[in-house]
Amino acid sequence: MNRFLQDEQKLLLAQKKRRERKLLLMNILKSSFLFKKILDGFKYFFMIFGVLVHSLPRKEWFS
């Protein structure tokens, strides 16, 4: 009976570790997804900024 309980505990521990690893992986994926979204935001911001700057007449830059 004791041996059975030990095996059961090992099994539960392994399941718990697997679950924790899965959660960690999900968190990493979520954070990298967020990071990617932020980078995309910067990219679009600079694209729009560049278009606005280039649409100005060049004389105004150096006056």
mmCIF file of N, CA and C in Angstrom:
data_model
loop_
_atom_site.group_PDB
_atom_site.id
_atom_site.type_symbol
_atom_site.label_atom_id
_atom_site.label_comp_id
_atom_site.label_asym_id
_atom_site.label_seq_id
_atom_site.Cartn_x
_atom_site.Cartn_y
_atom_site.Cartn_z
ATOM 1 N N MET A 1 0.835 -1.204 0.000
ATOM 2 C CA MET A 1 0.000 0.000 0.000
ATOM 3 C C MET A 1 0.876 1.263 0.000
ATOM 4 N N ASN A 2 1.918 1.233 0.833
ATOM 5 C CA ASN A 2 2.811 2.387 0.938
ATOM 6 C C ASN A 2 3.511 2.658 -0.396
ATOM 7 N N ARG A 3 3.923 1.574 -1.045
ATOM 8 C CA ARG A 3 4.592 1.685 -2.348
ATOM 9 C C ARG A 3 3.653 2.345 -3.371
ATOM 10 N N PHE A 4 2.402 1.944 -3.342
ATOM 11 C CA PHE A 4 1.396 2.501 -4.248
ATOM 12 C C PHE A 4 1.240 4.006 -4.020
ATOM 13 N N LEU A 5 1.211 4.408 -2.742
ATOM 14 C CA LEU A 5 1.081 5.834 -2.412
ATOM 15 C C LEU A 5 2.283 6.632 -2.920
ATOM 16 N N GLN A 6 3.480 6.051 -2.763
ATOM 17 C CA GLN A 6 4.686 6.734 -3.241
ATOM 18 C C GLN A 6 4.638 6.942 -4.754
ATOM 19 N N ASP A 7 4.229 5.879 -5.476
ATOM 20 C CA ASP A 7 4.119 5.986 -6.934
ATOM 21 C C ASP A 7 3.105 7.058 -7.325
ATOM 22 N N GLU A 8 1.989 7.072 -6.594
ATOM 23 C CA GLU A 8 0.932 8.052 -6.854
ATOM 24 C C GLU A 8 1.461 9.477 -6.645
ATOM 25 N N GLN A 9 2.231 9.658 -5.558
ATOM 26 C CA GLN A 9 2.801 10.983 -5.275
ATOM 27 C C GLN A 9 3.779 11.408 -6.370
ATOM 28 N N LYS A 10 4.605 10.457 -6.832
ATOM 29 C CA LYS A 10 5.552 10.765 -7.905
ATOM 30 C C LYS A 10 4.814 11.185 -9.171
ATOM 31 N N LEU A 11 3.730 10.461 -9.459
ATOM 32 C CA LEU A 11 2.925 10.761 -10.638
ATOM 33 C C LEU A 11 2.327 12.167 -10.541
ATOM 34 N N LEU A 12 1.781 12.486 -9.369
ATOM 35 C CA LEU A 12 1.184 13.806 -9.152
ATOM 36 C C LEU A 12 2.230 14.910 -9.283
ATOM 37 N N LEU A 13 3.419 14.653 -8.730
ATOM 38 C CA LEU A 13 4.505 15.631 -8.799
ATOM 39 C C LEU A 13 4.915 15.876 -10.253
ATOM 40 N N ALA A 14 5.004 14.774 -11.024
ATOM 41 C CA ALA A 14 5.377 14.891 -12.438
ATOM 42 C C ALA A 14 4.320 15.692 -13.200
ATOM 43 N N GLN A 15 3.047 15.419 -12.904
ATOM 44 C CA GLN A 15 1.962 16.163 -13.557
ATOM 45 C C GLN A 15 2.042 17.647 -13.205
ATOM 46 N N LYS A 16 2.319 17.920 -11.931
ATOM 47 C CA LYS A 16 2.415 19.306 -11.467
ATOM 48 C C LYS A 16 3.561 20.032 -12.183
ATOM 49 N N LYS A 17 4.708 19.355 -12.302
ATOM 50 C CA LYS A 17 5.857 19.958 -12.985
ATOM 51 C C LYS A 17 5.534 20.249 -14.444
ATOM 52 N N ARG A 18 4.858 19.265 -15.077
ATOM 53 C CA ARG A 18 4.479 19.451 -16.480
ATOM 54 C C ARG A 18 3.546 20.645 -16.640
ATOM 55 N N ARG A 19 2.583 20.747 -15.722
ATOM 56 C CA ARG A 19 1.617 21.846 -15.774
ATOM 57 C C ARG A 19 2.332 23.187 -15.592
ATOM 58 N N GLU A 20 3.266 23.235 -14.633
ATOM 59 C CA GLU A 20 4.020 24.474 -14.390
ATOM 60 C C GLU A 20 4.843 24.860 -15.615
ATOM 61 N N ARG A 21 5.461 23.850 -16.253
ATOM 62 C CA ARG A 21 6.270 24.110 -17.438
ATOM 63 C C ARG A 21 5.390 24.657 -18.563
ATOM 64 N N LYS A 22 4.191 24.070 -18.694
ATOM 65 C CA LYS A 22 3.250 24.514 -19.727
ATOM 66 C C LYS A 22 2.831 25.964 -19.476
ATOM 67 N N LEU A 23 2.533 26.291 -18.208
ATOM 68 C CA LEU A 23 2.138 27.656 -17.855
ATOM 69 C C LEU A 23 3.267 28.638 -18.147
ATOM 70 N N LEU A 24 4.494 28.240 -17.810
ATOM 71 C CA LEU A 24 5.656 29.088 -18.049
ATOM 72 C C LEU A 24 5.810 29.359 -19.542
ATOM 73 N N LEU A 25 5.663 28.299 -20.336
ATOM 74 C CA LEU A 25 5.765 28.427 -21.785
ATOM 75 C C LEU A 25 4.694 29.372 -22.319
ATOM 76 N N MET A 26 3.468 29.225 -21.796
ATOM 77 C CA MET A 26 2.375 30.092 -22.230
ATOM 78 C C MET A 26 2.673 31.550 -21.890
ATOM 79 N N ASN A 27 3.220 31.780 -20.687
ATOM 80 C CA ASN A 27 3.553 33.150 -20.274
ATOM 81 C C ASN A 27 4.625 33.751 -21.169
ATOM 82 N N ILE A 28 5.634 32.933 -21.514
ATOM 83 C CA ILE A 28 6.702 33.415 -22.394
ATOM 84 C C ILE A 28 6.122 33.778 -23.755
ATOM 85 N N LEU A 29 5.243 32.915 -24.271
ATOM 86 C CA LEU A 29 4.623 33.182 -25.571
ATOM 87 C C LEU A 29 3.781 34.449 -25.526
ATOM 88 N N LYS A 30 3.014 34.605 -24.432
ATOM 89 C CA LYS A 30 2.177 35.800 -24.299
ATOM 90 C C LYS A 30 3.035 37.055 -24.240
ATOM 91 N N SER A 31 4.117 37.005 -23.453
ATOM 92 C CA SER A 31 4.953 38.196 -23.306
ATOM 93 C C SER A 31 5.661 38.512 -24.620
ATOM 94 N N SER A 32 6.084 37.469 -25.355
ATOM 95 C CA SER A 32 6.743 37.736 -26.633
ATOM 96 C C SER A 32 5.732 38.284 -27.637
ATOM 97 N N PHE A 33 4.469 37.816 -27.533
ATOM 98 C CA PHE A 33 3.405 38.332 -28.399
ATOM 99 C C PHE A 33 3.183 39.817 -28.110
ATOM 100 N N LEU A 34 3.130 40.156 -26.811
ATOM 101 C CA LEU A 34 2.962 41.554 -26.402
ATOM 102 C C LEU A 34 4.135 42.395 -26.895
ATOM 103 N N PHE A 35 5.344 41.852 -26.727
ATOM 104 C CA PHE A 35 6.566 42.534 -27.147
ATOM 105 C C PHE A 35 6.516 42.812 -28.647
ATOM 106 N N LYS A 36 6.060 41.795 -29.412
ATOM 107 C CA LYS A 36 5.943 41.935 -30.857
ATOM 108 C C LYS A 36 4.933 43.028 -31.206
ATOM 109 N N LYS A 37 3.817 43.064 -30.475
ATOM 110 C CA LYS A 37 2.799 44.088 -30.724
ATOM 111 C C LYS A 37 3.362 45.489 -30.473
ATOM 112 N N ILE A 38 4.130 45.628 -29.387
ATOM 113 C CA ILE A 38 4.733 46.927 -29.054
ATOM 114 C C ILE A 38 5.715 47.344 -30.153
ATOM 115 N N LEU A 39 6.535 46.386 -30.617
ATOM 116 C CA LEU A 39 7.485 46.683 -31.689
ATOM 117 C C LEU A 39 6.755 47.088 -32.963
ATOM 118 N N ASP A 40 5.659 46.386 -33.267
ATOM 119 C CA ASP A 40 4.853 46.752 -34.440
ATOM 120 C C ASP A 40 4.323 48.174 -34.292
ATOM 121 N N GLY A 41 3.889 48.514 -33.089
ATOM 122 C CA GLY A 41 3.396 49.862 -32.829
ATOM 123 C C GLY A 41 4.463 50.911 -33.101
ATOM 124 N N PHE A 42 5.685 50.650 -32.623
ATOM 125 C CA PHE A 42 6.789 51.576 -32.876
ATOM 126 C C PHE A 42 7.065 51.697 -34.371
ATOM 127 N N LYS A 43 7.049 50.545 -35.049
ATOM 128 C CA LYS A 43 7.323 50.530 -36.482
ATOM 129 C C LYS A 43 6.330 51.421 -37.223
ATOM 130 N N TYR A 44 5.033 51.246 -36.910
ATOM 131 C CA TYR A 44 4.012 52.044 -37.592
ATOM 132 C C TYR A 44 4.126 53.523 -37.228
ATOM 133 N N PHE A 45 4.446 53.791 -35.952
ATOM 134 C CA PHE A 45 4.614 55.181 -35.523
ATOM 135 C C PHE A 45 5.718 55.859 -36.336
ATOM 136 N N PHE A 46 6.869 55.170 -36.472
ATOM 137 C CA PHE A 46 7.982 55.772 -37.201
ATOM 138 C C PHE A 46 7.700 55.870 -38.694
ATOM 139 N N MET A 47 6.924 54.903 -39.229
ATOM 140 C CA MET A 47 6.537 54.990 -40.639
ATOM 141 C C MET A 47 5.704 56.247 -40.883
ATOM 142 N N ILE A 48 4.708 56.466 -40.019
ATOM 143 C CA ILE A 48 3.838 57.641 -40.158
ATOM 144 C C ILE A 48 4.648 58.924 -39.957
ATOM 145 N N PHE A 49 5.518 58.909 -38.937
ATOM 146 C CA PHE A 49 6.369 60.064 -38.654
ATOM 147 C C PHE A 49 7.243 60.396 -39.865
ATOM 148 N N GLY A 50 7.838 59.361 -40.460
ATOM 149 C CA GLY A 50 8.685 59.553 -41.638
ATOM 150 C C GLY A 50 7.914 60.141 -42.799
ATOM 151 N N VAL A 51 6.707 59.635 -43.015
ATOM 152 C CA VAL A 51 5.871 60.154 -44.107
ATOM 153 C C VAL A 51 5.542 61.624 -43.863
ATOM 154 N N LEU A 52 5.208 61.975 -42.616
ATOM 155 C CA LEU A 52 4.878 63.367 -42.298
ATOM 156 C C LEU A 52 6.083 64.277 -42.506
ATOM 157 N N VAL A 53 7.258 63.831 -42.054
ATOM 158 C CA VAL A 53 8.464 64.648 -42.199
ATOM 159 C C VAL A 53 8.793 64.841 -43.674
ATOM 160 N N HIS A 54 8.664 63.767 -44.466
ATOM 161 C CA HIS A 54 9.004 63.867 -45.882
ATOM 162 C C HIS A 54 7.983 64.668 -46.672
ATOM 163 N N SER A 55 6.770 64.798 -46.139
ATOM 164 C CA SER A 55 5.754 65.571 -46.861
ATOM 165 C C SER A 55 5.948 67.079 -46.663
ATOM 166 N N LEU A 56 6.762 67.456 -45.662
ATOM 167 C CA LEU A 56 7.055 68.878 -45.463
ATOM 168 C C LEU A 56 8.016 69.352 -46.553
ATOM 169 N N PRO A 57 7.896 70.606 -46.965
ATOM 170 C CA PRO A 57 8.904 71.154 -47.892
ATOM 171 C C PRO A 57 10.270 71.210 -47.199
ATOM 172 N N ARG A 58 11.324 70.906 -47.931
ATOM 173 C CA ARG A 58 12.651 70.809 -47.306
ATOM 174 C C ARG A 58 13.184 72.154 -46.833
ATOM 175 N N LYS A 59 12.756 73.233 -47.440
ATOM 176 C CA LYS A 59 13.238 74.559 -47.026
ATOM 177 C C LYS A 59 12.924 74.827 -45.557
ATOM 178 N N GLU A 60 11.769 74.315 -45.098
ATOM 179 C CA GLU A 60 11.352 74.586 -43.723
ATOM 180 C C GLU A 60 12.276 73.931 -42.691
ATOM 181 N N TRP A 61 12.965 72.857 -43.087
ATOM 182 C CA TRP A 61 13.833 72.170 -42.125
ATOM 183 C C TRP A 61 15.020 73.038 -41.731
ATOM 184 N N PHE A 62 15.577 73.760 -42.744
ATOM 185 C CA PHE A 62 16.845 74.453 -42.519
ATOM 186 C C PHE A 62 16.681 75.939 -42.277
ATOM 187 N N SER A 63 15.458 76.423 -42.255
ATOM 188 C CA SER A 63 15.267 77.863 -42.084
ATOM 189 C C SER A 63 15.532 78.275 -40.642
#
